[in-house]
C-alpha positions as a Python dict, from the first residue, in 0.01 Angstrom:
ca = {
    (1, 'D'): (0, 0, 0),
    (2, 'I'): (-209, 240, -249),
    (3, 'G'): (-537, 88, -90),
    (4, 'C'): (-437, 211, 247),
    (5, 'L'): (-342, 576, 85),
    (6, 'S'): (-678, 593, -90),
    (7, 'R'): (-887, 506, 211),
    (8, 'C'): (-713, 744, 469),
    (9, 'G'): (-735, 1010, 210),
    (10, 'N'): (-1105, 963, 203),
    (11, 'L'): (-1152, 897, 585),
    (12, 'Y'): (-987, 1233, 674),
    (13, 'E'): (-1070, 1614, 568),
    (14, 'N'): (-897, 1901, 617),
    (15, 'E'): (-714, 2170, 419),
    (16, 'Y'): (-355, 2050, 511),
    (17, 'L'): (-432, 1698, 361),
    (18, 'R'): (-610, 1860, 73),
    (19, 'D'): (-325, 2064, 1),
    (20, 'F'): (-40, 1767, 52),
    (21, 'N'): (-247, 1584, -188),
    (22, 'A'): (-251, 1795, -448),
    (23, 'C'): (110, 1889, -446),
    (24, 'A'): (225, 1539, -417),
    (25, 'L'): (22, 1391, -686),
    (26, 'S'): (46, 1726, -940),
    (27, 'N'): (412, 1733, -892),
    (28, 'R'): (445, 1319, -910),
    (29, 'C'): (616, 1343, -573),
    (30, 'I'): (427, 1010, -508),
    (31, 'P'): (452, 732, -826),
    (32, 'Q'): (136, 609, -980),
    (33, 'F'): (60, 250, -904),
    (34, 'R'): (-37, 53, -1185),
    (35, 'D'): (-275, -232, -1075),
    (36, 'K'): (-253, -513, -1331),
    (37, 'S'): (-485, -765, -1167),
    (38, 'L'): (-757, -863, -1390),
    (39, 'G'): (-1018, -812, -1196),
    (40, 'H'): (-1368, -918, -1335),
    (41, 'S'): (-1420, -1025, -1686),
    (42, 'I'): (-1669, -802, -1836),
    (43, 'D'): (-1831, -967, -2148),
    (44, 'Q'): (-1943, -668, -2364),
    (45, 'S'): (-2171, -895, -2538),
    (46, 'L'): (-2379, -967, -2254),
    (47, 'L'): (-2473, -595, -2133),
    (48, 'P'): (-2811, -446, -2190),
    (49, 'L'): (-2861, -368, -2571),
    (50, 'K'): (-3041, -45, -2469),
    (51, 'F'): (-2976, 152, -2176),
    (52, 'D'): (-3164, 504, -2221),
    (53, 'P'): (-3030, 762, -1903),
    (54, 'K'): (-3360, 986, -1958),
    (55, 'L'): (-3533, 700, -1793),
    (56, 'Y'): (-3285, 650, -1470),
    (57, 'T'): (-3297, 1037, -1400),
    (58, 'G'): (-3383, 1077, -1003),
    (59, 'T'): (-3274, 980, -668),
    (60, 'W'): (-3072, 631, -675),
    (61, 'Y'): (-2942, 471, -309),
    (62, 'V'): (-2603, 269, -325),
    (63, 'T'): (-2742, -75, -96),
    (64, 'H'): (-2429, -297, -193),
    (65, 'G'): (-2080, -234, -295),
    (66, 'L'): (-1794, -433, -453),
    (67, 'N'): (-1474, -264, -367),
    (68, 'P'): (-1478, -194, 48),
    (69, 'I'): (-1188, 114, -35),
    (70, 'F'): (-1463, 287, -224),
    (71, 'D'): (-1785, 123, -233),
    (72, 'C'): (-1904, 67, 132),
    (73, 'Y'): (-1966, 397, 291),
    (74, 'D'): (-2307, 493, 433),
    (75, 'C'): (-2559, 689, 331),
    (76, 'Q'): (-2470, 696, -57),
    (77, 'R'): (-2696, 830, -275),
    (78, 'H'): (-2675, 928, -651),
    (79, 'F'): (-2899, 1184, -826),
    (80, 'V'): (-2875, 1137, -1190),
    (81, 'S'): (-2996, 1420, -1434),
    (82, 'I'): (-2944, 1490, -1816),
    (83, 'D'): (-2754, 1832, -1894),
    (84, 'D'): (-2824, 2055, -2178),
    (85, 'S'): (-2573, 1864, -2406),
    (86, 'G'): (-2771, 1543, -2342),
    (87, 'Q'): (-2493, 1425, -2121),
    (88, 'M'): (-2578, 1194, -1814),
    (89, 'V'): (-2471, 1393, -1482),
    (90, 'V'): (-2446, 1174, -1167),
    (91, 'D'): (-2445, 1367, -834),
    (92, 'I'): (-2277, 1142, -572),
    (93, 'S'): (-2313, 1217, -188),
    (94, 'Y'): (-2204, 983, 79),
    (95, 'R'): (-2106, 1003, 469),
    (96, 'V'): (-1779, 941, 618),
    (97, 'N'): (-1741, 780, 943),
    (98, 'S'): (-1420, 956, 1036),
    (99, 'P'): (-1195, 840, 1320),
    (100, 'S'): (-1088, 1219, 1368),
    (101, 'N'): (-1207, 1462, 1640),
    (102, 'D'): (-1407, 1645, 1378),
    (103, 'G'): (-1670, 1342, 1353),
    (104, 'D'): (-1855, 1246, 1044),
    (105, 'F'): (-1859, 1436, 734),
    (106, 'I'): (-2014, 1427, 395),
    (107, 'R'): (-1834, 1394, 53),
    (108, 'K'): (-1972, 1543, -265),
    (109, 'L'): (-1873, 1459, -618),
    (110, 'R'): (-2011, 1489, -950),
    (111, 'H'): (-1934, 1273, -1261),
    (112, 'T'): (-2033, 1420, -1644),
    (113, 'F'): (-2047, 1059, -1839),
    (114, 'R'): (-2034, 1034, -2222),
    (115, 'Q'): (-2085, 733, -2460),
    (116, 'E'): (-1789, 536, -2527),
    (117, 'K'): (-2009, 404, -2828),
    (118, 'K'): (-2256, 606, -3047),
    (119, 'D'): (-2573, 515, -2940),
    (120, 'D'): (-2501, 281, -2692),
    (121, 'W'): (-2518, 377, -2306),
    (122, 'S'): (-2421, 39, -2154),
    (123, 'I'): (-2045, 156, -2146),
    (124, 'L'): (-2028, 497, -2023),
    (125, 'K'): (-1704, 727, -1963),
    (126, 'A'): (-1645, 1009, -1725),
    (127, 'T'): (-1336, 1263, -1683),
    (128, 'D'): (-1243, 1484, -1401),
    (129, 'N'): (-978, 1716, -1467),
    (130, 'S'): (-897, 1820, -1105),
    (131, 'Y'): (-570, 1758, -944),
    (132, 'L'): (-632, 1364, -971),
    (133, 'K'): (-709, 1337, -1358),
    (134, 'Q'): (-948, 1055, -1290),
    (135, 'E'): (-1131, 877, -1591),
    (136, 'D'): (-1371, 625, -1533),
    (137, 'K'): (-1539, 368, -1703),
    (138, 'W'): (-1873, 240, -1587),
    (139, 'Y'): (-2038, -76, -1737),
    (140, 'I'): (-2433, -125, -1678),
    (141, 'L'): (-2426, -477, -1600),
    (142, 'D'): (-2814, -476, -1533),
    (143, 'A'): (-3091, -238, -1505),
    (144, 'D'): (-3484, -142, -1451),
    (145, 'P'): (-3579, 200, -1424),
    (146, 'S'): (-3819, 151, -1160),
    (147, 'R'): (-3614, -45, -922),
    (148, 'H'): (-3239, -118, -986),
    (149, 'M'): (-2896, -76, -1143),
    (150, 'L'): (-2580, -316, -1109),
    (151, 'I'): (-2274, -121, -1213),
    (152, 'Y'): (-1897, -246, -1240),
    (153, 'Y'): (-1641, 42, -1276),
    (154, 'S'): (-1269, 59, -1376),
    (155, 'G'): (-1075, 386, -1361),
    (156, 'C'): (-738, 530, -1395),
    (157, 'N'): (-579, 855, -1188),
    (158, 'L'): (-244, 989, -1094),
    (159, 'A'): (-218, 788, -807),
    (160, 'W'): (-375, 459, -890),
    (161, 'C'): (-425, 297, -1252),
    (162, 'G'): (-674, 21, -1266),
    (163, 'Y'): (-882, 29, -944),
    (164, 'K'): (-1213, -123, -1005),
    (165, 'G'): (-1545, -180, -834),
    (166, 'G'): (-1907, -226, -832),
    (167, 'I'): (-2227, -89, -682),
    (168, 'V'): (-2591, -184, -658),
    (169, 'C'): (-2843, 111, -681),
    (170, 'S'): (-3195, 101, -607),
    (171, 'R'): (-3459, 308, -620),
    (172, 'F'): (-3567, 243, -270),
    (173, 'P'): (-3329, 281, 59),
    (174, 'V'): (-3377, -129, 90),
    (175, 'L'): (-3342, -341, -201),
    (176, 'D'): (-3625, -546, -262),
    (177, 'E'): (-3624, -895, -312),
    (178, 'L'): (-3717, -912, -668),
    (179, 'S'): (-3450, -697, -790),
    (180, 'R'): (-3169, -896, -539),
    (181, 'I'): (-3257, -1200, -739),
    (182, 'E'): (-3229, -1056, -1061),
    (183, 'I'): (-2905, -875, -966),
    (184, 'E'): (-2745, -1175, -839),
    (185, 'T'): (-2820, -1341, -1171),
    (186, 'A'): (-2685, -1089, -1355),
    (187, 'A'): (-2376, -1052, -1163),
    (188, 'N'): (-2323, -1395, -1188),
    (189, 'K'): (-2268, -1375, -1577),
    (190, 'F'): (-1961, -1152, -1508),
    (191, 'G'): (-1805, -1367, -1231),
    (192, 'I'): (-1927, -1114, -956),
    (193, 'K'): (-2059, -1294, -623),
    (194, 'F'): (-2363, -1065, -454),
    (195, 'D'): (-2314, -1246, -136),
    (196, 'E'): (-1979, -1101, -117),
    (197, 'M'): (-2064, -752, -190),
    (198, 'C'): (-2101, -519, 151),
    (199, 'P'): (-2398, -423, 232),
    (200, 'V'): (-2426, -17, 249),
    (201, 'K'): (-2597, 150, 541),
    (202, 'T'): (-2880, 353, 374),
    (203, 'N'): (-3194, 325, 552),
    (204, 'E'): (-3325, 637, 760),
    (205, 'C'): (-2950, 753, 706),
    (206, 'S'): (-2867, 1112, 749),
    (207, 'L'): (-2649, 1312, 497),
    (208, 'E'): (-2646, 1593, 768),
    (209, 'R'): (-2304, 1640, 893),
    (210, 'N'): (-2230, 1471, 1245),
    (211, 'K'): (-1983, 1668, 1453),
    (212, 'S'): (-1805, 1499, 1764),
    (213, 'K'): (-1897, 1633, 2086),
}
């Protein structure tokens, strides 16, 4: 099961697993799973007419996630910046509660986004040329630079082509009620039920490694 393999790869962290994954995927020992499920229908005509990434720089807390395999880890933080070329850079950190004896650990990754269409930042693309050869597409479904963002994504890598998910980002560790109402309304337009998204533990959450004794 590709979902199980993906979650297992995220829950454990050691050099042997990294080397195995790199070898197996780069050499195509594991066939790529092509997901043909439709997911949620994204009507691009309903996307925000204007999304200016310069207004969304700084720290964002992920408060809710759509896909339990990828989106429901504790202490998720996104730090948004703009690089010298004007691209939107998102540094992602989250804590993995590993069942191994090594205790919890922190995963960090970086996505650099480009516009899919000129002068339109509501659909973003990021390419990662590491061993997974990952490409993600983010759809900004709703956004307020002072309070929240609702993001839906789909992606493809050497292991899994067609994975999907979504996140709610807030300027604060706990999503405020007004944002919740606005996000729920926006999500419904795209067939996403906010109440079915998993709440993410972000309040009073540390991104320091917590080793088991």
